[in-house]
């Protein structure tokens, strides 16, 4: 106490920083490998289709299957040029209601709204689950059952049902997204709310803390890391939910609506472009949550 | 400090027993324990693991209820004493809140007890100074060594100035050197504040060095084997360990522990 302990280490921080830096290397290597393989894999994937087209006597403006592989109208994998052209066509102008960025924002908005609803519902459910064993016994099987029904089967029914109450457009998709996203949040939060050490609960007892104080000062902050982990799972689930909702209900915008349209038209280039936009949206959502997590759980060691 | 003026015990334990049901039977964690602790005493509970030291402490703190016998704290039931926040408890593990920095951890009881907001920081800083951690108030628990974390938990227990302190092997997980340092600091703290301390340990020399009385416990069933008065002068320092009486007391305690073993 008068002599400070020799080990007052802040040494963990630099170590983990260098660990994070070294993560980028392998990741870039994989990206480079994927780029390198793109061309041969694309040729290989398209050659068969090109050969069949040539055999059927179609005039593709090219002689060999290999040469035609980069010029198919609906390629299995688009050639770089085709992909860039499709990308440009679906991106510019970005404000057009038919453009992929515009529709990505619509889907992203639905997903975020759905995620917020899911968090609220998940938090309430988790609190009740932790509060009462009998509530858990009564509801947990039903919560699990709710997740075993395929979302594709539920989405149209929910949309029709909600439509009868005048809920249309944006909101039904968000609700369908919330339907699959609340579950991981509820389970993760329940686990987090139960995570405090028994000694910490005893400690609060020696202070004569009220149940509200135990919740607010101990259980809730202890659950935050769990919340963010489950939110990352929930975010991708919610994204799937809103895209499925857009595909399986009457929609006028969203990536799901674009996917449905272009798959009916067999426009594979457009489908590839939309897929890339969906991936970007998914990554952005998870990154957003990661960023929130860093802000909220500032006290944690850098990892 | 050893001269106790008040005659009313601060803790009084009568025929206390605690039985835990376990699969296929029951464990007698504590049997027929009798003990009176006077204000200002430093009492150590010593014994092999499983002899009911923690159980006895938890009974006094109203963290569990006895299955037989009775006890009073401050002349009331342990429950009433807990409701009045009569004691601070230092657990075997620091049990700090990871998301709170050191200062904020020490302030926790002040927040829970709704003590005036203005005084909290000053009080917590004062406690941190007492345990020599004033330079670390902004650090988070993961940035501290085990010994420093345990000192934070002691500061936290002292923050609301309880007259009674329960400590369950607070230094059990620490190395010998850190431990002896903390022993010295704890003794100083006890002499300066006049608090009553009930301290659990399984180190004989720690018990002799710190205590006014050592309660020797034995296992299966957990019971109090005997009580040894430690009549070493205060203030105690490193040279107290060289005192011939120190060895006498240690031997006496060792004999009592052996008696329970036979
Ligand atoms: N909650 C409990 N349930 C069942 N058995 C327990 C419980 N707490 C303690 N015991 C048992 O009671 C005995 C005394 O335990 P404890 O007081 O922790 O001993 P000590 O602290 O001296 O090591 C041990 O045999 C232990 O297994
Ligand atoms: Mg113990």
CSV table of N, CA and C in Angstrom, one decimal, chain A residues 87 100-101 103-105 107-108 111 235-236 239-240 242-244 246-247 254-259 270-286:
chain,number,residue,atom,x,y,z
A,87,UNK,N,-22.8,-3.0,-62.7
A,87,UNK,CA,-22.7,-2.2,-61.4
A,87,UNK,C,-23.0,-0.7,-61.7
A,100,UNK,N,-29.6,0.4,-57.1
A,100,UNK,CA,-29.3,-0.5,-56.0
A,100,UNK,C,-29.0,0.2,-54.7
A,101,UNK,N,-28.2,1.3,-54.7
A,101,UNK,CA,-27.9,2.1,-53.5
A,101,UNK,C,-29.2,2.6,-52.8
A,103,UNK,N,-32.2,1.3,-53.0
A,103,UNK,CA,-32.9,0.2,-52.5
A,103,UNK,C,-32.2,-0.4,-51.3
A,104,UNK,N,-30.9,-0.3,-51.3
A,104,UNK,CA,-30.1,-0.8,-50.2
A,104,UNK,C,-30.4,0.0,-48.9
A,105,UNK,N,-30.6,1.3,-49.1
A,105,UNK,CA,-30.9,2.2,-48.0
A,105,UNK,C,-32.3,1.8,-47.4
A,107,UNK,N,-33.8,-1.1,-47.6
A,107,UNK,CA,-33.7,-2.4,-46.8
A,107,UNK,C,-32.9,-2.2,-45.5
A,108,UNK,N,-31.9,-1.3,-45.6
A,108,UNK,CA,-31.1,-1.0,-44.4
A,108,UNK,C,-32.0,-0.4,-43.3
A,111,UNK,N,-34.2,-2.9,-41.8
A,111,UNK,CA,-33.5,-3.8,-40.9
A,111,UNK,C,-33.2,-3.1,-39.6
A,235,UNK,N,-28.4,-8.8,-36.2
A,235,UNK,CA,-28.4,-7.9,-37.3
A,235,UNK,C,-28.4,-8.7,-38.6
A,236,UNK,N,-27.6,-9.7,-38.7
A,236,UNK,CA,-27.6,-10.5,-40.0
A,236,UNK,C,-29.0,-11.2,-40.1
A,239,UNK,N,-31.5,-8.7,-41.3
A,239,UNK,CA,-31.3,-8.4,-42.7
A,239,UNK,C,-31.9,-9.5,-43.6
A,240,UNK,N,-31.7,-10.8,-43.3
A,240,UNK,CA,-32.3,-11.9,-44.0
A,240,UNK,C,-33.8,-11.7,-43.9
A,242,UNK,N,-35.7,-8.9,-43.5
A,242,UNK,CA,-36.3,-7.9,-44.3
A,242,UNK,C,-36.2,-8.2,-45.8
A,243,UNK,N,-35.1,-8.9,-46.2
A,243,UNK,CA,-35.0,-9.3,-47.6
A,243,UNK,C,-36.1,-10.3,-48.0
A,244,UNK,N,-36.2,-11.3,-47.1
A,244,UNK,CA,-37.2,-12.3,-47.4
A,244,UNK,C,-38.6,-11.7,-47.4
A,246,UNK,N,-39.4,-8.7,-48.2
A,246,UNK,CA,-39.5,-8.0,-49.5
A,246,UNK,C,-39.8,-8.9,-50.7
A,247,UNK,N,-39.2,-10.1,-50.6
A,247,UNK,CA,-39.4,-11.0,-51.7
A,247,UNK,C,-40.8,-11.6,-51.7
A,254,UNK,N,-36.6,-2.0,-52.2
A,254,UNK,CA,-35.8,-2.8,-51.3
A,254,UNK,C,-35.0,-3.8,-52.2
A,255,UNK,N,-33.9,-4.3,-51.6
A,255,UNK,CA,-33.0,-5.2,-52.3
A,255,UNK,C,-33.7,-6.5,-52.6
A,256,UNK,N,-34.7,-7.0,-51.7
A,256,UNK,CA,-35.4,-8.2,-51.9
A,256,UNK,C,-36.3,-8.1,-53.2
A,257,UNK,N,-36.9,-6.9,-53.3
A,257,UNK,CA,-37.8,-6.7,-54.5
A,257,UNK,C,-36.9,-6.7,-55.8
A,258,UNK,N,-35.7,-6.1,-55.7
A,258,UNK,CA,-34.8,-6.2,-56.9
A,258,UNK,C,-34.4,-7.6,-57.2
A,259,UNK,N,-34.1,-8.3,-56.2
A,259,UNK,CA,-33.7,-9.7,-56.4
A,259,UNK,C,-34.8,-10.5,-57.0
A,270,UNK,N,-27.2,-8.6,-62.9
A,270,UNK,CA,-27.8,-7.8,-61.9
A,270,UNK,C,-27.9,-8.5,-60.5
A,271,UNK,N,-28.2,-9.8,-60.6
A,271,UNK,CA,-28.3,-10.5,-59.3
A,271,UNK,C,-26.9,-10.5,-58.6
A,272,UNK,N,-25.8,-10.6,-59.3
A,272,UNK,CA,-24.5,-10.6,-58.7
A,272,UNK,C,-24.3,-9.2,-58.1
A,273,UNK,N,-24.7,-8.2,-58.8
A,273,UNK,CA,-24.5,-6.8,-58.3
A,273,UNK,C,-25.3,-6.6,-57.0
A,274,UNK,N,-26.5,-7.0,-57.0
A,274,UNK,CA,-27.4,-6.9,-55.9
A,274,UNK,C,-26.8,-7.6,-54.7
A,275,UNK,N,-26.3,-8.8,-55.0
A,275,UNK,CA,-25.7,-9.6,-53.9
A,275,UNK,C,-24.5,-8.9,-53.3
A,276,UNK,N,-23.7,-8.3,-54.1
A,276,UNK,CA,-22.6,-7.5,-53.5
A,276,UNK,C,-23.1,-6.4,-52.6
A,277,UNK,N,-24.2,-5.7,-53.1
A,277,UNK,CA,-24.8,-4.6,-52.3
A,277,UNK,C,-25.3,-5.2,-51.0
A,278,UNK,N,-26.0,-6.4,-51.0
A,278,UNK,CA,-26.5,-7.0,-49.8
A,278,UNK,C,-25.4,-7.3,-48.8
A,279,UNK,N,-24.3,-7.8,-49.4
A,279,UNK,CA,-23.1,-8.1,-48.5
A,279,UNK,C,-22.6,-6.9,-47.9
A,280,UNK,N,-22.5,-5.8,-48.7
A,280,UNK,CA,-22.0,-4.5,-48.1
A,280,UNK,C,-22.9,-4.1,-47.0
A,281,UNK,N,-24.2,-4.2,-47.2
A,281,UNK,CA,-25.1,-3.7,-46.2
A,281,UNK,C,-25.0,-4.6,-44.9
A,282,UNK,N,-24.8,-5.9,-45.1
A,282,UNK,CA,-24.6,-6.8,-43.9
A,282,UNK,C,-23.4,-6.4,-43.1
A,283,UNK,N,-22.3,-6.2,-43.9
A,283,UNK,CA,-21.0,-5.8,-43.2
A,283,UNK,C,-21.2,-4.5,-42.5
A,284,UNK,N,-21.9,-3.5,-43.2
A,284,UNK,CA,-22.0,-2.2,-42.6
A,284,UNK,C,-22.8,-2.3,-41.3
A,285,UNK,N,-23.8,-3.1,-41.3
A,285,UNK,CA,-24.7,-3.2,-40.1
A,285,UNK,C,-23.8,-3.8,-38.9
A,286,UNK,N,-23.1,-4.9,-39.2
A,286,UNK,CA,-22.3,-5.5,-38.1
A,286,UNK,C,-21.2,-4.5,-37.7
